mmCIF file of C-alpha atoms in Angstrom:
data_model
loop_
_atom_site.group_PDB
_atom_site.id
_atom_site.type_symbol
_atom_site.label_atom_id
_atom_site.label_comp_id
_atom_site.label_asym_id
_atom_site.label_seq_id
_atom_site.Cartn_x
_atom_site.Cartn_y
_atom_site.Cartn_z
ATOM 1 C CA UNK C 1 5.929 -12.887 -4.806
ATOM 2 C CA UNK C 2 5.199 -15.489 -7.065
ATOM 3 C CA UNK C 3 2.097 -17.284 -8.487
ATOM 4 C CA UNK C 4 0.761 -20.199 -7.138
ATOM 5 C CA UNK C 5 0.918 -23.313 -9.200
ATOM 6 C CA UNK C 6 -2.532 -24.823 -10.199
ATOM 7 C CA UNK C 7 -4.275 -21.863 -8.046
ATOM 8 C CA UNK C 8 -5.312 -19.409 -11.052
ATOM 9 C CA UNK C 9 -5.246 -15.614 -9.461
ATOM 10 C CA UNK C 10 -3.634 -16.493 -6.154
ATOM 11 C CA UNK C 11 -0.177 -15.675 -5.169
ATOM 12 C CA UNK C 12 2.488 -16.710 -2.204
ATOM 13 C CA UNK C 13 4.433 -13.540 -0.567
ATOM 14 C CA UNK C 14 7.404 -14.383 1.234
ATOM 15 C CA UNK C 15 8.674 -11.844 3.824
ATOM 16 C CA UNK C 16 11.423 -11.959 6.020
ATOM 17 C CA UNK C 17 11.819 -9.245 8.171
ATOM 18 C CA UNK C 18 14.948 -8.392 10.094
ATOM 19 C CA UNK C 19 15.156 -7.121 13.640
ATOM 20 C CA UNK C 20 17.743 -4.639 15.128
ATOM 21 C CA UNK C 21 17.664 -6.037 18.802
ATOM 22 C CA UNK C 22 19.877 -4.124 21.298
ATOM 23 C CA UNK C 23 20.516 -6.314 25.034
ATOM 24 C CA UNK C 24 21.461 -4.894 27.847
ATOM 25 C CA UNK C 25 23.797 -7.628 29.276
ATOM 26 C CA UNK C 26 24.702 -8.077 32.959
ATOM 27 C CA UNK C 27 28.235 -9.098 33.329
ATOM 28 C CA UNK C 28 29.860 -9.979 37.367
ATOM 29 C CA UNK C 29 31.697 -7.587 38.999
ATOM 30 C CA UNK C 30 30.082 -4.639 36.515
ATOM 31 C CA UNK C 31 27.770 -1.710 37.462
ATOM 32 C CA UNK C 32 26.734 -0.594 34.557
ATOM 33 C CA UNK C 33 25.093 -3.330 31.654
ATOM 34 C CA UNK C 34 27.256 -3.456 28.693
ATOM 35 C CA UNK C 35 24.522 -3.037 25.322
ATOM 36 C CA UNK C 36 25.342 -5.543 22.504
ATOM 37 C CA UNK C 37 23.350 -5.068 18.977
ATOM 38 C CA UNK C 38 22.409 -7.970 17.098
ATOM 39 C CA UNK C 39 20.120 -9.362 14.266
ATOM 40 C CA UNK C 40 17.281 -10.910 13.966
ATOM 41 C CA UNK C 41 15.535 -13.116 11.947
ATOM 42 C CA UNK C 42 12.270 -13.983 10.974
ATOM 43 C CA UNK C 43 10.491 -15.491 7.634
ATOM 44 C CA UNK C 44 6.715 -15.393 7.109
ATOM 45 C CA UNK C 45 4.655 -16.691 4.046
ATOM 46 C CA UNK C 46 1.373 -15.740 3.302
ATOM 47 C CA UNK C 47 -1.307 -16.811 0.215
ATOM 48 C CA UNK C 48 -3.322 -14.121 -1.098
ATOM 49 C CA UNK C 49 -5.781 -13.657 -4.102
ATOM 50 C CA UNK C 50 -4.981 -10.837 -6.417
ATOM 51 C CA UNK C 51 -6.857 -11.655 -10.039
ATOM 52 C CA UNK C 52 -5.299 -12.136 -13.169
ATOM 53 C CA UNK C 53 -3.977 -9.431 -15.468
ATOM 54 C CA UNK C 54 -3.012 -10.515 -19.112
ATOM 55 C CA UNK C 55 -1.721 -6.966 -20.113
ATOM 56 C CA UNK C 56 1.593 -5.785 -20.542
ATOM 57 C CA UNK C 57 1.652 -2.093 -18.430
ATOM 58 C CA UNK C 58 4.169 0.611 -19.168
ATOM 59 C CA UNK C 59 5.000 3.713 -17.033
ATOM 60 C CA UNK C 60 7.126 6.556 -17.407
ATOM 61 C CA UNK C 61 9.062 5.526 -14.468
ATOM 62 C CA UNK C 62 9.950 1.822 -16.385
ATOM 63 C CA UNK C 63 13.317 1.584 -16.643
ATOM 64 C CA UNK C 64 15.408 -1.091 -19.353
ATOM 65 C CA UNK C 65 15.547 -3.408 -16.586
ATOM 66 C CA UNK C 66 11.864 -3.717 -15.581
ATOM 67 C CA UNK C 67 10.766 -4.321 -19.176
ATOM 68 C CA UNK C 68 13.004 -7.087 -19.363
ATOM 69 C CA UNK C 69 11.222 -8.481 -16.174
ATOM 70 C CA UNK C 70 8.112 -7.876 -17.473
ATOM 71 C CA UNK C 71 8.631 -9.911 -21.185
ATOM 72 C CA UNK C 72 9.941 -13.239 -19.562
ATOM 73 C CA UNK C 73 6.884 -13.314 -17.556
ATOM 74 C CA UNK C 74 4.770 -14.079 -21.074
ATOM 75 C CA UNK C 75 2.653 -10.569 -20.691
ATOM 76 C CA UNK C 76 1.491 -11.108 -17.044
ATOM 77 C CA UNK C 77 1.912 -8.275 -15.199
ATOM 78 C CA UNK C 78 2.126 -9.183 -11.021
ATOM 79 C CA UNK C 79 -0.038 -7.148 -8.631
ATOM 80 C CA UNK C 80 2.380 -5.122 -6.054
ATOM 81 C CA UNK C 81 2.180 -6.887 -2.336
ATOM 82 C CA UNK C 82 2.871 -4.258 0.033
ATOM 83 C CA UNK C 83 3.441 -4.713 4.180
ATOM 84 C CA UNK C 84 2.804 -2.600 7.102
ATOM 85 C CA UNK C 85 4.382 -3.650 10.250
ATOM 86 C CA UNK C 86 3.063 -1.650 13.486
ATOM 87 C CA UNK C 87 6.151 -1.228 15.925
ATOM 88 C CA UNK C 88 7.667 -4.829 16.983
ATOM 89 C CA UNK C 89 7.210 -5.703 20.834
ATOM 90 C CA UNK C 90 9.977 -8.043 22.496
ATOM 91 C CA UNK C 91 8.412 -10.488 24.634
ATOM 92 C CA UNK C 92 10.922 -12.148 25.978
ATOM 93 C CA UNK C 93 14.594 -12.667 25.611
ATOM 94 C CA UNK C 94 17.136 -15.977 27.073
ATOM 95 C CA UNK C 95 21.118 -17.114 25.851
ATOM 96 C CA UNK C 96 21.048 -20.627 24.363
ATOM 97 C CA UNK C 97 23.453 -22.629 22.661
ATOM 98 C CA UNK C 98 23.639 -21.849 19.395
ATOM 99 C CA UNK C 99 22.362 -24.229 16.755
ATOM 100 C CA UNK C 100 23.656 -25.205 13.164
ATOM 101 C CA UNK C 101 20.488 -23.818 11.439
ATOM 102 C CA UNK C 102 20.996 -20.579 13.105
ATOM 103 C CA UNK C 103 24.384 -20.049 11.729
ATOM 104 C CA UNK C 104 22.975 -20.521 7.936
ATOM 105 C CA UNK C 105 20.035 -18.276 8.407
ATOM 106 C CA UNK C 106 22.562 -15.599 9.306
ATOM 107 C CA UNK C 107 25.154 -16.255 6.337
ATOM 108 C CA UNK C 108 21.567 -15.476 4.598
ATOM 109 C CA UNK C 109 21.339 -11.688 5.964
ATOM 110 C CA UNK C 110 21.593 -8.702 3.054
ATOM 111 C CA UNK C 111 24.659 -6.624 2.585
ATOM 112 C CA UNK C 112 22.143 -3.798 2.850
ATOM 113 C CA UNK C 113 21.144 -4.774 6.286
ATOM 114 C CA UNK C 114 24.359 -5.628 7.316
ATOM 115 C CA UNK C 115 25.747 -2.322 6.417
ATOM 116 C CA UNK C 116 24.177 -1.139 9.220
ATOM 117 C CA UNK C 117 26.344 -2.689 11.428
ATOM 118 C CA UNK C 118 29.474 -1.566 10.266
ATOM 119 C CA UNK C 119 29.651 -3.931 7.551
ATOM 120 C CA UNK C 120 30.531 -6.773 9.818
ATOM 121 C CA UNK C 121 28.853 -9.320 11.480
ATOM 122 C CA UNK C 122 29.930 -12.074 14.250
ATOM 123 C CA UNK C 123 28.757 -15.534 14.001
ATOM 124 C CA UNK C 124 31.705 -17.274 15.863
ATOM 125 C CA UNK C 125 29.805 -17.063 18.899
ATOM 126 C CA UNK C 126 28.502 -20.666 20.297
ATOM 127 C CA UNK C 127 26.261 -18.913 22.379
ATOM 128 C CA UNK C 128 22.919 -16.785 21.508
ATOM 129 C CA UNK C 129 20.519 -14.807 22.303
ATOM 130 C CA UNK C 130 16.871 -16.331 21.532
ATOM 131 C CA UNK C 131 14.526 -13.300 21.498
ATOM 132 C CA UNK C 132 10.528 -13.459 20.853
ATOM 133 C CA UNK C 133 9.053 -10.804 19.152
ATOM 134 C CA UNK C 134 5.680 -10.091 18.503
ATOM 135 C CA UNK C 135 4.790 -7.842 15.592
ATOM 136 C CA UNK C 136 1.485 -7.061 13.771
ATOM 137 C CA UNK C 137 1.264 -6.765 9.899
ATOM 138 C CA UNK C 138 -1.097 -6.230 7.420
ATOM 139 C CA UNK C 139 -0.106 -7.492 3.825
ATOM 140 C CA UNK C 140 -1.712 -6.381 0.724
ATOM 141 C CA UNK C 141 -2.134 -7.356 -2.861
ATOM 142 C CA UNK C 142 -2.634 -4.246 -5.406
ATOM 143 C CA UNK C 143 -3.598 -4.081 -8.819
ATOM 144 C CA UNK C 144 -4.148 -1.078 -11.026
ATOM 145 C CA UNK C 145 -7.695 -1.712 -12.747
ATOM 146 C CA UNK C 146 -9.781 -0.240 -15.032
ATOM 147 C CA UNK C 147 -13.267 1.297 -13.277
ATOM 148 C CA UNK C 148 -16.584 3.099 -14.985
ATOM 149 C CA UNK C 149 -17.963 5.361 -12.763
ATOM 150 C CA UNK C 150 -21.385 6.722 -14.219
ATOM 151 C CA UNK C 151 -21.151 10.704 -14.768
ATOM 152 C CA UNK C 152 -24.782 12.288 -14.752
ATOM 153 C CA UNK C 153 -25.665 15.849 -16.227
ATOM 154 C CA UNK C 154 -26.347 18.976 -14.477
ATOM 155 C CA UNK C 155 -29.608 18.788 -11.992
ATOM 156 C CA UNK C 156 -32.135 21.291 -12.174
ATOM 157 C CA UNK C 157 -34.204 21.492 -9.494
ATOM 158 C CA UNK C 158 -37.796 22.349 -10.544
ATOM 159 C CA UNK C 159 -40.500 23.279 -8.551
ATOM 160 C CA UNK C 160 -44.391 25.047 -8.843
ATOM 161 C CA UNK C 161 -45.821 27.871 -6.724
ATOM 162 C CA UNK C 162 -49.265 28.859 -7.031
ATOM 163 C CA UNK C 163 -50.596 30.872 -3.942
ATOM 164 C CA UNK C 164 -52.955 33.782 -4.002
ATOM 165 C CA UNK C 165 -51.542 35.025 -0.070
ATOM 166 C CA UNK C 166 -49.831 38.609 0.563
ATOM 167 C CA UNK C 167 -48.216 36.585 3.195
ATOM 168 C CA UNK C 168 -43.734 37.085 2.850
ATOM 169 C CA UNK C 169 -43.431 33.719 3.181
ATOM 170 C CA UNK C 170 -46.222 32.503 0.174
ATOM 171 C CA UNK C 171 -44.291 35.260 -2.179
ATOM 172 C CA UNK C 172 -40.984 33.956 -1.882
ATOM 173 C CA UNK C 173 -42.600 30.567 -2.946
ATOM 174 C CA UNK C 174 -43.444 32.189 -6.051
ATOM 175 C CA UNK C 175 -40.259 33.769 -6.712
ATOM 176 C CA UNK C 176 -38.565 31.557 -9.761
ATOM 177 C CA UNK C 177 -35.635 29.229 -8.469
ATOM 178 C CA UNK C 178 -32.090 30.748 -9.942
ATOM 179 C CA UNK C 179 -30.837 28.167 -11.338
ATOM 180 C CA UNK C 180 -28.482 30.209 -13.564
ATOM 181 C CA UNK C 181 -27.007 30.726 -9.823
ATOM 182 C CA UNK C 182 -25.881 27.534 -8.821
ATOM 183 C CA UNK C 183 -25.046 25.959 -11.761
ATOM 184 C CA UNK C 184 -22.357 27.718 -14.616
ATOM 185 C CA UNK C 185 -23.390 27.519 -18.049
ATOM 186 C CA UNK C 186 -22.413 24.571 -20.908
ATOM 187 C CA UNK C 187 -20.207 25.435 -23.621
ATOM 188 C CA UNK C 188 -23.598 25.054 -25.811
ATOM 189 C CA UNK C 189 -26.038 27.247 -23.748
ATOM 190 C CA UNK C 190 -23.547 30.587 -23.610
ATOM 191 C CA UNK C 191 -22.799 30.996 -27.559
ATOM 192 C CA UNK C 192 -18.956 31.023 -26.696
ATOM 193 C CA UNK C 193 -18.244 28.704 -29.558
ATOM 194 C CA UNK C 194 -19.115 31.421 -32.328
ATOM 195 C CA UNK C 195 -17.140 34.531 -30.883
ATOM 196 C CA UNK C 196 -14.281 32.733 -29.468
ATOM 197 C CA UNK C 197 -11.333 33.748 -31.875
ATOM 198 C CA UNK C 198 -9.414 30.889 -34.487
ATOM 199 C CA UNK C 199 -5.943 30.751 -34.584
#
């Protein structure tokens, strides 16, 4: 993620996402498909606004190298862009030849991701596998900020009863509301501060 240039607030995310795509492959004279694994690739940038934030933020879970991050960027602290990706759906899959950009897109892939291949991928091939896949995502800018939420005393529901009836109903109209009931007492209205011991 980085900031837009001449577009105060607004920041580019670039994603690439990387696909473990398993083919069943038909070969003559076989009765059973042989399944082949392979990656792939796709890159997606998106533009969002996420504000401005001129404050340097600290957190227990900061380590050396984070701070460091955070002082060359001159006291801006970045929002966090986050992405959720329902599960991908393969629309369709055909062998091509393969091209030269294909080949440096792959020299491209993570250790991390290619770890989970054994450690070892094969480009050599001149042939591959061009797969569609459609996937749904929702991507996010956060930023912690700073909110006053209004905080209103205790309400005390008050209410007059004059009535003259011997009907049930008419006395319990009369009868005081508890309020004492419903709502506990404030430090100030129970005295504790006087008996409560000093150490």
């Amino acid at each position: 993620m980085e900031p837009v240039p001449f577009n105060r607030g607004f920041y580019s995310v670039d994603m690439t996402f990387f696909f473990n795509i398993c083919v069943d492959v038909f070969c003559p004279l076989a009765t059973s498909p042989c399944i082949v694994n392979g990656v792939s690739i796709f890159s997606k940038r998106v533009i969002l606004y996420g504000s401005e934030g001129n404050v340097k933020m600290f957190s227990s879970d900061c380590t050396q190298e984070d701070l460091i991050v955070q002082n060359s960027r001159c006291g801006d602290v970045l929002p966090k862009a986050t992405c959720q990706v329902a599960e991908p759906i393969c629309l369709s899959a055909r062998i091509c030849d393969c091209q030269s950009h294909c080949n440096e897109a792959c020299c491209q892939i993570p250790d991390c991701i290619c770890r989970q291949f054994g450690g070892q991928l094969d480009f050599s091939s001149n042939r591959s596998v061009y797969v569609t896949i459609g996937i749904f995502t929702i991507v996010q800018i956060v930023r912690n900020v700073q909110m006053l939420i209004p905080a209103y005393d205790f309400c005390i529901p008050e209410k007059e009863c004059v009535t003259s009836s011997d009907d049930p109903c008419d006395m319990f109209r009369r009868i005081e509301f508890p309020t004492e009931e419903f709502f506990p007492p404030k430090v100030s209205d129970c005295g504790c501060n006087s008996d409560r011991p000093r150490r």
